[in-house]
Coordinates of C-alpha atoms in Angstrom, one line a residue:
X458 CA 26.2 15.6 -68.8
X459 CA 25.7 18.2 -66.6
X460 CA 27.4 18.1 -63.2
X461 CA 24.2 19.0 -60.1
X462 CA 26.0 19.8 -57.2
X463 CA 23.3 19.4 -53.7
X464 CA 24.6 20.1 -49.9
X465 CA 23.4 21.4 -47.1
X466 CA 25.5 24.3 -47.3
X467 CA 24.0 27.6 -46.8
X468 CA 24.8 29.4 -50.4
X469 CA 24.0 26.2 -51.9
X470 CA 21.6 26.1 -54.9
X471 CA 20.4 22.8 -54.1
X472 CA 19.9 22.2 -51.0
X473 CA 17.5 18.6 -51.2
X474 CA 17.8 16.0 -53.7
X475 CA 14.3 16.7 -54.9
X476 CA 15.4 20.0 -56.2
X477 CA 18.1 18.4 -57.9
X478 CA 16.3 15.8 -59.4
X479 CA 13.3 18.3 -60.9
X480 CA 16.1 20.6 -62.4
X481 CA 18.1 17.9 -63.9
X482 CA 17.6 16.5 -67.4
X483 CA 18.3 13.0 -68.7
X484 CA 22.0 12.2 -68.4
X485 CA 22.5 14.7 -66.1
X486 CA 24.9 14.1 -62.7
X487 CA 23.7 14.7 -59.1
X488 CA 26.5 15.2 -57.3
X489 CA 25.4 14.9 -53.0
X490 CA 27.7 16.4 -50.2
X491 CA 27.8 14.4 -46.7
X492 CA 24.9 14.8 -44.5
X493 CA 21.5 13.9 -43.9
X494 CA 18.1 14.9 -46.0
X495 CA 15.2 13.6 -44.7
X496 CA 13.8 12.7 -48.1
X497 CA 11.7 10.6 -50.8
X498 CA 12.2 11.1 -54.4
X499 CA 10.4 10.0 -58.0
X500 CA 12.6 9.4 -60.4
X501 CA 11.4 9.4 -64.0
X502 CA 14.6 10.7 -66.1
X503 CA 17.4 9.1 -66.7
X504 CA 20.2 10.2 -64.1
X505 CA 23.2 9.3 -61.6
X506 CA 22.9 10.0 -57.5
X507 CA 26.7 9.8 -56.6
X508 CA 27.7 10.6 -53.2
X509 CA 30.8 12.2 -52.1
X510 CA 31.9 10.5 -49.3
X511 CA 31.5 6.9 -48.3
X512 CA 27.8 5.7 -47.7
X513 CA 27.5 6.2 -43.9
X514 CA 28.0 9.5 -44.4
X515 CA 25.5 10.2 -46.8
X516 CA 22.1 9.6 -45.7
X517 CA 18.3 9.2 -47.3
X518 CA 16.3 8.8 -44.6
X519 CA 13.5 7.9 -47.2
X520 CA 12.4 6.9 -50.5
X521 CA 13.5 6.2 -53.7
X522 CA 11.2 5.3 -56.6
X523 CA 11.9 4.8 -60.0
X524 CA 9.5 4.8 -62.8
X525 CA 8.5 5.7 -66.4
X526 CA 11.5 3.2 -67.8
X527 CA 13.7 5.9 -66.2
X528 CA 17.5 4.5 -66.5
X529 CA 19.6 5.5 -62.8
X530 CA 22.9 4.4 -61.2
X531 CA 23.0 5.5 -57.4
X532 CA 26.6 5.4 -55.9
X533 CA 27.9 5.7 -52.2
X534 CA 24.6 6.4 -50.5
X535 CA 22.7 5.1 -47.9
X536 CA 19.2 4.4 -47.1
X537 CA 17.9 4.6 -43.6
X538 CA 15.5 4.4 -40.9
X539 CA 12.6 5.3 -43.6
X540 CA 8.7 2.8 -44.3
X541 CA 10.4 1.9 -47.8
X542 CA 14.1 2.0 -49.6
X543 CA 14.8 1.9 -53.3
X544 CA 11.5 0.6 -55.1
X545 CA 12.2 0.0 -59.1
X546 CA 8.4 0.0 -60.7
X547 CA 9.3 0.5 -64.0
X548 CA 13.0 1.3 -65.6
X549 CA 16.6 0.2 -64.5
X550 CA 18.4 1.1 -61.2
X551 CA 22.1 0.1 -61.3
X552 CA 23.0 0.3 -57.1
X553 CA 27.0 0.1 -56.0
X554 CA 28.4 0.5 -52.7
X555 CA 26.1 2.1 -51.0
X556 CA 24.2 0.4 -47.3
X557 CA 20.2 0.0 -46.7
X558 CA 19.6 -0.3 -43.0
X559 CA 16.4 -0.8 -40.7
X560 CA 13.8 0.0 -43.6
X561 CA 10.4 -1.5 -42.7
X562 CA 9.3 -2.9 -45.6
X563 CA 11.4 -3.6 -48.5
X564 CA 14.7 -2.6 -48.3
X565 CA 14.6 -2.4 -52.3
X566 CA 11.8 -3.5 -53.9
X567 CA 11.7 -4.5 -57.6
X568 CA 8.3 -4.2 -59.9
X569 CA 7.9 -7.0 -62.6
X570 CA 8.8 -3.9 -65.3
X571 CA 11.5 -3.1 -63.0
X572 CA 15.7 -4.5 -63.6
X573 CA 18.3 -3.5 -60.9
X574 CA 22.0 -4.5 -61.0
X575 CA 23.2 -4.8 -57.1
X576 CA 27.1 -4.1 -57.2
X577 CA 29.5 -3.5 -53.5
X578 CA 25.2 -3.4 -51.5
X579 CA 25.0 -4.0 -47.5
X580 CA 21.1 -4.3 -46.9
X581 CA 21.0 -5.3 -43.2
X582 CA 18.3 -5.3 -40.5
X583 CA 15.3 -4.1 -42.4
X584 CA 11.5 -6.0 -42.9
X585 CA 12.4 -8.1 -46.3
X586 CA 15.7 -7.0 -47.7
X587 CA 15.4 -7.8 -51.9
X588 CA 12.0 -8.4 -52.8
X589 CA 12.0 -9.5 -56.8
X590 CA 9.0 -9.3 -59.0
X591 CA 11.3 -8.1 -62.0
X592 CA 15.0 -8.9 -62.7
X593 CA 17.9 -8.4 -60.4
X594 CA 21.3 -9.5 -60.7
X595 CA 23.7 -8.6 -57.5
X596 CA 27.5 -8.8 -56.8
X597 CA 30.1 -9.2 -54.0
X598 CA 26.3 -8.0 -51.5
X599 CA 25.9 -8.2 -47.8
X600 CA 22.3 -9.1 -46.6
X601 CA 21.9 -9.6 -43.2
X602 CA 20.0 -9.5 -40.1
X603 CA 16.4 -9.0 -41.9
X604 CA 12.8 -9.6 -39.8
X605 CA 11.5 -11.6 -42.4
X606 CA 12.9 -12.7 -45.7
X607 CA 16.3 -11.5 -46.6
X608 CA 15.7 -12.0 -50.8
X609 CA 12.1 -13.0 -51.6
X610 CA 11.5 -13.4 -55.4
X611 CA 8.3 -14.3 -57.2
X612 CA 6.0 -13.5 -60.1
X613 CA 8.0 -14.1 -63.2
X614 CA 11.4 -12.9 -61.3
X615 CA 14.6 -12.7 -62.3
X616 CA 17.2 -13.0 -59.8
X617 CA 21.2 -13.9 -60.7
X618 CA 23.9 -13.1 -57.9
X619 CA 27.5 -14.0 -57.0
X620 CA 29.4 -13.9 -54.5
X621 CA 27.3 -12.4 -51.9
X622 CA 27.3 -13.6 -47.9
X623 CA 23.5 -13.9 -46.6
X624 CA 23.0 -14.7 -42.7
X625 CA 21.9 -14.2 -39.4
X626 CA 18.3 -13.6 -40.3
X627 CA 15.2 -13.6 -38.3
X628 CA 13.5 -16.1 -41.1
X629 CA 14.7 -18.0 -45.0
X630 CA 17.8 -16.3 -46.1
X631 CA 15.8 -16.7 -49.2
X632 CA 12.4 -17.9 -50.7
X633 CA 12.3 -18.6 -53.9
X634 CA 8.4 -18.8 -55.6
X635 CA 5.5 -18.5 -58.6
X636 CA 7.3 -18.9 -61.3
X637 CA 10.7 -17.3 -61.1
X638 CA 14.0 -18.6 -62.2
X639 CA 17.4 -18.1 -59.4
X640 CA 21.2 -18.6 -59.7
X641 CA 23.6 -18.3 -56.8
X642 CA 27.1 -18.2 -57.7
X643 CA 29.9 -18.1 -55.1
X644 CA 27.3 -17.2 -52.2
X645 CA 27.3 -18.3 -49.0
X646 CA 24.0 -18.5 -46.5
X647 CA 24.9 -19.1 -42.8
X648 CA 22.4 -18.7 -39.2
X649 CA 19.2 -18.9 -40.0
X650 CA 17.6 -19.8 -36.8
X651 CA 13.8 -20.1 -37.4
X652 CA 10.9 -22.1 -38.2
X653 CA 11.4 -21.6 -42.1
X654 CA 15.2 -23.4 -43.6
X655 CA 17.4 -20.9 -45.0
X656 CA 16.9 -21.7 -48.4
X657 CA 13.0 -22.0 -49.6
X658 CA 11.6 -22.6 -53.7
X659 CA 7.8 -23.2 -53.7
X660 CA 5.5 -23.6 -56.3
X661 CA 7.1 -23.2 -59.5
X662 CA 10.0 -21.9 -59.4
X663 CA 13.7 -23.2 -60.4
X664 CA 16.8 -21.8 -58.8
X665 CA 20.2 -23.0 -59.2
X666 CA 23.5 -22.7 -56.9
X667 CA 26.7 -23.1 -58.0
X668 CA 29.5 -23.1 -55.9
X669 CA 27.4 -22.1 -52.4
X670 CA 27.8 -22.8 -49.6
X671 CA 25.4 -23.3 -46.6
X672 CA 25.7 -24.5 -43.5
X673 CA 24.9 -23.5 -39.5
X674 CA 21.3 -23.4 -39.0
X675 CA 19.4 -24.7 -36.7
X676 CA 16.1 -24.7 -39.8
X677 CA 18.2 -26.6 -42.2
X678 CA 19.4 -26.1 -45.3
X679 CA 16.4 -25.7 -48.1
X680 CA 12.8 -27.4 -48.5
X681 CA 11.4 -28.0 -51.9
X682 CA 8.3 -27.1 -51.9
X683 CA 5.4 -28.2 -54.1
X684 CA 6.7 -28.1 -57.8
X685 CA 10.1 -26.0 -56.9
X686 CA 13.4 -27.7 -58.5
X687 CA 16.4 -26.3 -56.7
X688 CA 20.1 -27.5 -58.3
X689 CA 22.7 -27.5 -56.1
X690 CA 25.7 -28.1 -58.5
X691 CA 29.8 -27.8 -56.6
X692 CA 27.9 -27.0 -53.2
X693 CA 28.2 -27.8 -50.0
X694 CA 25.8 -28.1 -47.2
X695 CA 27.1 -28.8 -43.3
X696 CA 25.7 -28.5 -40.1
X697 CA 22.4 -28.3 -41.0
X698 CA 19.9 -29.3 -38.5
X699 CA 17.2 -31.4 -38.7
X700 CA 17.2 -31.8 -42.4
X701 CA 20.1 -30.5 -44.7
X702 CA 17.4 -30.5 -47.7
X703 CA 13.6 -31.2 -47.0
X704 CA 11.4 -32.2 -50.3
X705 CA 7.5 -31.9 -50.1
X706 CA 6.4 -33.1 -54.3
X707 CA 9.4 -30.5 -55.4
X708 CA 12.8 -31.7 -57.0
X709 CA 16.2 -31.1 -55.7
X710 CA 18.9 -32.3 -58.3
X711 CA 22.8 -32.2 -56.6
X712 CA 25.5 -33.3 -58.4
X713 CA 29.4 -33.0 -57.4
X714 CA 28.4 -31.5 -53.3
X715 CA 29.0 -33.1 -50.0
X716 CA 26.5 -32.5 -47.8
X717 CA 27.4 -33.6 -43.9
X718 CA 27.1 -33.4 -40.2
X719 CA 23.6 -32.5 -39.5
X720 CA 21.0 -35.0 -38.4
X721 CA 19.1 -36.2 -41.6
X722 CA 20.6 -35.1 -45.4
X723 CA 17.5 -35.3 -47.6
X724 CA 14.3 -36.3 -46.8
X725 CA 11.6 -36.6 -49.6
X726 CA 8.0 -37.3 -49.6
X727 CA 5.0 -37.3 -51.5
X728 CA 5.9 -37.3 -55.0
X729 CA 8.8 -35.1 -54.8
X730 CA 12.0 -36.9 -56.0
X731 CA 15.9 -36.4 -55.9
X732 CA 18.4 -37.2 -58.4
X733 CA 22.1 -37.1 -56.4
X734 CA 25.2 -37.5 -58.7
X735 CA 29.2 -37.1 -57.7
X736 CA 28.3 -36.1 -54.2
X737 CA 29.2 -37.5 -51.2
X738 CA 26.7 -37.5 -48.3
X739 CA 28.4 -38.4 -44.5
X740 CA 28.1 -38.5 -41.0
X741 CA 24.1 -37.6 -40.4
X742 CA 23.1 -39.2 -36.5
X743 CA 19.2 -40.2 -38.5
X744 CA 19.6 -42.0 -42.2
X745 CA 21.3 -40.4 -44.2
X746 CA 18.5 -40.7 -47.3
X747 CA 14.7 -41.0 -45.9
X748 CA 12.4 -41.3 -49.3
X749 CA 8.7 -41.8 -48.3
X750 CA 6.1 -42.1 -51.6
X751 CA 8.3 -40.2 -52.8
X752 CA 11.6 -41.2 -55.7
X753 CA 16.0 -40.3 -55.3
X754 CA 18.6 -41.5 -58.1
X755 CA 21.8 -42.0 -56.3
X756 CA 24.7 -41.6 -58.9
X757 CA 28.1 -42.0 -58.9
X758 CA 27.9 -40.8 -55.2
X759 CA 28.8 -41.6 -51.6
X760 CA 27.0 -42.3 -48.8
X761 CA 29.3 -43.2 -45.5
X762 CA 29.4 -42.9 -41.8
X763 CA 26.0 -42.8 -40.6
X764 CA 24.2 -42.2 -37.0
X765 CA 21.3 -45.0 -38.6
X766 CA 20.7 -46.1 -42.2
X767 CA 21.9 -45.1 -45.7
X768 CA 18.9 -44.9 -46.9
X769 CA 15.7 -45.5 -46.2
X770 CA 12.1 -46.0 -48.7
X771 CA 8.9 -46.2 -47.2
X772 CA 5.0 -47.1 -48.5
X773 CA 5.3 -47.4 -52.5
X774 CA 8.8 -45.0 -52.8
X775 CA 11.4 -45.7 -55.6
X776 CA 14.6 -45.9 -55.3
X777 CA 17.6 -46.2 -58.2
X778 CA 21.1 -46.3 -57.0
X779 CA 24.4 -47.0 -59.9
X780 CA 27.6 -46.2 -59.6
X781 CA 28.0 -45.6 -55.8
X782 CA 29.1 -46.9 -52.2
X783 CA 27.4 -47.3 -49.1
X784 CA 29.3 -47.7 -46.0
X785 CA 29.4 -47.9 -41.9
X786 CA 26.4 -47.5 -40.9
X787 CA 24.6 -48.6 -38.0
X788 CA 21.2 -49.5 -38.8
X789 CA 20.4 -51.9 -42.1
X790 CA 22.7 -49.6 -45.4
X791 CA 20.0 -49.6 -47.1
X792 CA 16.5 -50.5 -45.5
X793 CA 13.3 -50.5 -48.2
X794 CA 9.6 -51.3 -46.7
X795 CA 5.5 -51.1 -47.4
X796 CA 6.3 -51.8 -51.1
X797 CA 9.0 -49.9 -51.9
X798 CA 11.4 -50.9 -55.0
X799 CA 14.9 -50.6 -55.4
X800 CA 16.4 -50.7 -58.2
X801 CA 20.6 -51.0 -57.5
X802 CA 23.1 -51.5 -59.9
X803 CA 27.6 -51.6 -60.5
X804 CA 27.5 -50.7 -56.5
X805 CA 29.4 -52.0 -53.1
X806 CA 27.3 -52.4 -49.9
X807 CA 30.0 -52.5 -47.4
X808 CA 31.3 -52.3 -43.7
X809 CA 28.6 -52.0 -42.4
X810 CA 27.0 -52.7 -38.7
X811 CA 23.6 -54.0 -39.5
X812 CA 22.3 -55.8 -42.7
X813 CA 23.3 -54.3 -45.8
X814 CA 20.2 -54.7 -48.0
X815 CA 17.0 -55.6 -45.8
X816 CA 13.7 -55.7 -47.4
X817 CA 10.5 -56.4 -45.9
X818 CA 7.0 -55.5 -45.5
X819 CA 7.0 -56.8 -49.6
X820 CA 9.2 -54.8 -50.7
X821 CA 10.8 -55.9 -53.9
X822 CA 13.9 -55.2 -55.8
X823 CA 16.7 -55.3 -58.4
X824 CA 20.6 -55.8 -57.6
X825 CA 22.6 -56.1 -60.3
X826 CA 26.3 -56.2 -61.0
X827 CA 26.6 -55.5 -57.1
X828 CA 29.0 -56.8 -54.4
X829 CA 28.3 -57.1 -50.5
X830 CA 31.1 -57.8 -48.3
X831 CA 31.6 -57.1 -44.7
X832 CA 28.3 -56.7 -43.1
X833 CA 28.4 -57.1 -39.3
X834 CA 24.5 -59.2 -39.5
X835 CA 23.3 -60.7 -42.9
X836 CA 24.5 -59.1 -45.9
X837 CA 21.1 -59.4 -47.3
X838 CA 17.7 -60.0 -45.9
X839 CA 14.6 -60.5 -47.6
X840 CA 11.2 -61.1 -45.3
X841 CA 7.7 -60.2 -44.4
X842 CA 6.5 -61.2 -48.4
X843 CA 9.2 -60.0 -50.0
X844 CA 10.9 -60.0 -53.8
X845 CA 13.8 -59.7 -55.5
X846 CA 15.6 -60.4 -58.6
X847 CA 19.6 -60.2 -58.0
X848 CA 22.0 -60.7 -60.8
X849 CA 25.4 -60.9 -60.9
X850 CA 26.8 -60.0 -57.5
X851 CA 29.1 -61.2 -55.2
X852 CA 28.4 -61.3 -51.7
X853 CA 31.1 -62.7 -48.9
X854 CA 32.8 -62.3 -45.8
X855 CA 30.1 -61.6 -44.1
X856 CA 29.2 -61.9 -40.5
X857 CA 26.3 -63.5 -40.7
X858 CA 24.5 -65.3 -43.8
X859 CA 25.0 -63.8 -47.4
X860 CA 20.9 -64.1 -48.1
X861 CA 18.4 -64.6 -45.5
X862 CA 15.1 -65.1 -47.2
X863 CA 11.7 -65.6 -45.1
X864 CA 7.9 -65.3 -44.4
X865 CA 6.7 -66.3 -48.0
X866 CA 9.5 -63.9 -49.9
X867 CA 10.8 -65.0 -52.8
X868 CA 14.3 -64.4 -54.9
X869 CA 15.9 -65.0 -57.7
X870 CA 19.2 -65.8 -58.0
X871 CA 21.8 -65.6 -61.2
X872 CA 25.5 -65.7 -62.3
X873 CA 26.1 -65.3 -58.7
X874 CA 28.6 -66.0 -56.0
X875 CA 28.6 -66.4 -52.2
X876 CA 31.5 -67.1 -50.4
X877 CA 32.8 -66.7 -47.1
X878 CA 30.8 -66.2 -44.0
X879 CA 30.6 -67.0 -40.9
X880 CA 30.9 -69.9 -39.7
X881 CA 27.5 -70.3 -37.3
X882 CA 25.5 -69.5 -40.3
X883 CA 25.0 -70.9 -44.1
X884 CA 25.5 -68.5 -46.7
X885 CA 22.0 -68.9 -47.9
X886 CA 19.0 -69.2 -45.6
X887 CA 15.4 -69.7 -46.2
X888 CA 12.5 -70.0 -43.9
X889 CA 9.1 -69.8 -43.2
X890 CA 7.7 -70.7 -46.8
X891 CA 10.3 -68.7 -48.7
X892 CA 11.1 -69.7 -52.0
X893 CA 14.3 -68.9 -54.4
X894 CA 15.3 -69.1 -58.4
X895 CA 18.6 -70.1 -58.9
X896 CA 20.8 -70.2 -61.5
X897 CA 25.0 -70.4 -62.9
X898 CA 25.9 -69.2 -59.3
X899 CA 28.5 -70.7 -56.9
X900 CA 28.5 -70.8 -53.3
X901 CA 31.8 -71.9 -52.0
X902 CA 34.1 -72.5 -49.2
X903 CA 32.7 -71.3 -45.5
X904 CA 32.6 -73.4 -42.6
X905 CA 28.6 -74.4 -42.4
X906 CA 26.3 -75.0 -45.4
X907 CA 25.9 -73.1 -48.7
X908 CA 22.2 -73.3 -49.0
X909 CA 19.7 -74.3 -46.2
X910 CA 15.7 -74.4 -47.4
X911 CA 13.6 -74.7 -43.8
X912 CA 10.6 -74.4 -42.1
X913 CA 8.3 -75.6 -45.7
X914 CA 10.5 -73.5 -48.2
X915 CA 11.3 -74.2 -51.5
X916 CA 12.9 -73.5 -55.2
X917 CA 14.7 -74.3 -58.0
X918 CA 18.4 -74.8 -57.7
X919 CA 19.9 -75.1 -61.1
X920 CA 23.0 -75.2 -63.0
X921 CA 24.9 -74.1 -60.3
X922 CA 28.1 -75.1 -58.2
X923 CA 28.4 -75.6 -54.5
X924 CA 31.8 -76.7 -52.5
X925 CA 33.8 -76.3 -50.3
X926 CA 31.4 -76.8 -46.9
X927 CA 32.2 -78.6 -44.2
X928 CA 28.6 -78.9 -43.0
X929 CA 26.2 -80.4 -45.7
X930 CA 26.4 -78.4 -48.9
X931 CA 23.0 -78.2 -49.4
X932 CA 20.4 -78.9 -46.1
X933 CA 17.3 -79.2 -46.8
X934 CA 15.2 -79.5 -43.5
X935 CA 11.1 -80.6 -44.0
X936 CA 10.6 -78.6 -47.0
X937 CA 10.4 -79.4 -50.8
X938 CA 13.2 -78.2 -53.2
X939 CA 14.3 -79.0 -56.9
X940 CA 17.9 -79.3 -57.1
X941 CA 19.0 -79.9 -61.0
X942 CA 22.4 -80.4 -62.9
X943 CA 23.9 -78.6 -60.5
X944 CA 28.3 -80.1 -59.0
X945 CA 28.4 -80.4 -55.8
X946 CA 32.1 -81.0 -54.3
X947 CA 34.8 -81.3 -52.2
X948 CA 32.8 -81.1 -49.2
X949 CA 33.5 -82.3 -45.8
X950 CA 30.5 -83.8 -44.0
X951 CA 28.2 -84.5 -46.7
X952 CA 26.4 -82.9 -50.4
X953 CA 23.1 -83.2 -49.8
X954 CA 21.5 -83.5 -45.8
X955 CA 18.1 -84.1 -46.5
X956 CA 15.5 -84.4 -43.2
X957 CA 11.8 -84.4 -43.5
X958 CA 11.9 -83.2 -47.1
X959 CA 10.7 -83.7 -50.4
X960 CA 11.4 -82.6 -53.6
X961 CA 13.3 -83.1 -56.4
X962 CA 17.0 -83.9 -56.9
X963 CA 17.6 -84.4 -61.0
X964 CA 20.8 -85.5 -62.2
X965 CA 23.5 -83.6 -59.9
X966 CA 27.0 -84.9 -60.3
X967 CA 28.6 -85.3 -56.6
X968 CA 32.2 -85.8 -54.9
X969 CA 34.2 -85.6 -52.2
X970 CA 32.2 -85.9 -49.2
X971 CA 32.0 -88.3 -46.5
X972 CA 28.0 -89.3 -47.3
X973 CA 26.7 -87.7 -51.0
X974 CA 23.3 -87.9 -49.3
X975 CA 22.6 -87.6 -45.4
X976 CA 18.6 -89.0 -45.2
X977 CA 17.1 -88.4 -42.0
X978 CA 13.3 -88.5 -40.9
X979 CA 10.5 -89.3 -43.2
X980 CA 12.2 -88.4 -46.9
X981 CA 9.8 -87.9 -49.9
X982 CA 12.2 -86.3 -51.8
X983 CA 12.8 -88.0 -55.6
X984 CA 16.9 -88.4 -57.0
X985 CA 17.0 -88.5 -60.8
X986 CA 20.3 -89.8 -61.6
X987 CA 23.5 -90.2 -59.2
X988 CA 22.1 -91.3 -55.7
X989 CA 19.4 -92.5 -57.6
X990 CA 19.3 -95.5 -54.9
X991 CA 19.7 -93.6 -52.1
X992 CA 16.3 -93.6 -50.9
X993 CA 16.0 -97.1 -51.6
X994 CA 19.2 -97.9 -49.6
X995 CA 17.9 -95.7 -46.6
X996 CA 13.9 -97.2 -46.8
X997 CA 16.0 -100.7 -46.4
X998 CA 18.3 -99.3 -43.4
X999 CA 15.3 -98.0 -41.7
X1000 CA 13.5 -102.1 -42.7
X1001 CA 16.2 -103.6 -40.9
X1002 CA 16.9 -101.7 -37.9
X1003 CA 12.9 -102.1 -37.2
X1004 CA 13.6 -105.8 -37.6
X1005 CA 16.5 -106.0 -35.5
X1006 CA 14.8 -103.8 -32.8
X1007 CA 11.8 -106.1 -32.9
X1008 CA 14.3 -108.8 -32.8
X1009 CA 15.6 -107.7 -29.8
X1010 CA 11.8 -107.5 -28.2
X1011 CA 11.3 -110.7 -29.0
X1012 CA 14.9 -112.2 -27.1
X1013 CA 14.1 -109.8 -24.4
X1014 CA 10.5 -110.7 -23.7
X1015 CA 12.0 -114.7 -23.4
X1016 CA 14.9 -113.6 -21.3
X1017 CA 12.6 -112.1 -18.7
X1018 CA 10.1 -114.9 -19.4
X1019 CA 12.8 -117.2 -18.3
X1020 CA 13.8 -115.6 -15.6
X1021 CA 10.2 -115.1 -14.6
X1022 CA 9.5 -119.0 -14.6
X1023 CA 12.9 -118.9 -12.3
X1024 CA 12.0 -117.1 -9.7
X1025 CA 8.6 -118.6 -9.1
X1026 CA 10.3 -122.1 -9.3
X1027 CA 12.5 -120.5 -6.9
X1028 CA 9.9 -118.8 -4.7
X1029 CA 7.6 -122.1 -4.8
X1030 CA 10.7 -125.1 -3.8
X1031 CA 11.0 -122.3 -0.7
X1032 CA 7.7 -123.0 0.4
X1033 CA 7.7 -126.1 -0.1
X1034 CA 11.0 -126.2 2.4
X1035 CA 9.6 -123.9 4.4
X1036 CA 6.2 -125.8 5.2
X1037 CA 8.7 -129.5 5.6
X1038 CA 10.2 -127.4 7.9
X1039 CA 7.2 -126.6 9.8
X1040 CA 6.2 -130.5 10.0
X1041 CA 9.4 -131.5 11.5
X1042 CA 8.6 -129.3 14.5
X1043 CA 5.5 -130.3 15.1
X1044 CA 6.0 -133.8 15.7
X1045 CA 9.0 -132.6 17.5
X1046 CA 7.3 -131.0 19.9
X1047 CA 4.6 -133.8 20.4
X1048 CA 6.8 -136.0 21.2

């Protein structure tokens, strides 16, 4: 290996870098004295270019291009004030302890057949910082203040970047495009405030962020478009406005991460998909997660303290929630509408200031092995033609009803428990042609009714147990349910109250009430088994009451007739006396 010395000194053999390169052979070391070199060079040899001072003192006002498969090492050089910086067209460049400043176009451009390693490099105030179509690896770099994307990776580009700071750019921090594959590890991205989010993933690109921090942006943390895939592992996304992650047709994977403090954590639209695992989502002023015509999978995660809802599913969206906690939201913790579908397993929804789960506009839900408690309004609301299957759920300690079903909606409930709801609300309430199938379930210990059917609602209640309600344990108004083979015990006023009701009560067991069945109005309920005579007794009581009313009416009429006759006789006698007096006065007058 030869050493070639470049210097601006008077007696130096090589006063330009280009002269040294022309004279160099593969393996040679070119050492460059401090100074400013205004030249652009093309390197087709495997050589080393090393500045002999700090990079800010060894300045190249020009560019370097690597071609023909050359392997070049560049160290301690500052590229500045030129139209382009380093171009690796075909070959390899190892760049260490260098600076790229105010490059008009690409500070570093790696072509499809190029390969680049960066270590301890600063890229600032240029057009685009890194433009990667080939392979690049970067460690301990600072990239900031570019006018365009600070890093662009497209084509079949491959980027591995570790321990980097990417900040305060005028556009995106990282733009991953086309068929690129990328890894960012232990990096920080912050302070981008353009119309672009800090990370933009597009086309068929795939990118993984490990142990990264993405924060402080008015344009959001990441947008994932088309068929792109972006994975966050052990990352923190904080204070990115208005949306931390926006998925439009692409896929987001979030694992072991924290997403906090913003307007919204994730928006997922247009067949996009998000998979969230072992992640905490907290403290957003709007809905934490919004899904429209797309899907979300939430597993072993926590969604808490939102200004609106925890998860909103709309317009045929699908949401799967498993082994997760949702709590502390101002609006419904899970809101599902417009034919959206919800699957929820082994999860808890609690301490909400509104509904726990709300289904509306023909939405549907399959909920199993879950708990709902201490929500300020109805804990589960199924409305507007929606459907839900509940299996092994516990619903308790609510401020209103545990389950509220209305507007032709239908709910199936199996092996579940409802208890301890507000004194003013039934634990389960159906109205407006709603229906329920409830089997093998317990409803107990609440002041108001356990189950109330109202306004043409219906259903089947079979093999269930009701106990400890002060009001009617089952209250049926203008409705036609079937109550079959259930135990209704230890209540207050009555076991079942029927008011203008129909349907069936079959082979139920009653004990511990003031009245087993209380009946009012015109009822057509068929009762089989215990209390089978209740309707007959009610009909007899009505008949006796009607007869008493009839008899009372006849007696009153007779009494009125007698009084009238007495009044007439009294008036007749009075008139007779008056006539006699007048006749006597006339006689006395004649005398």
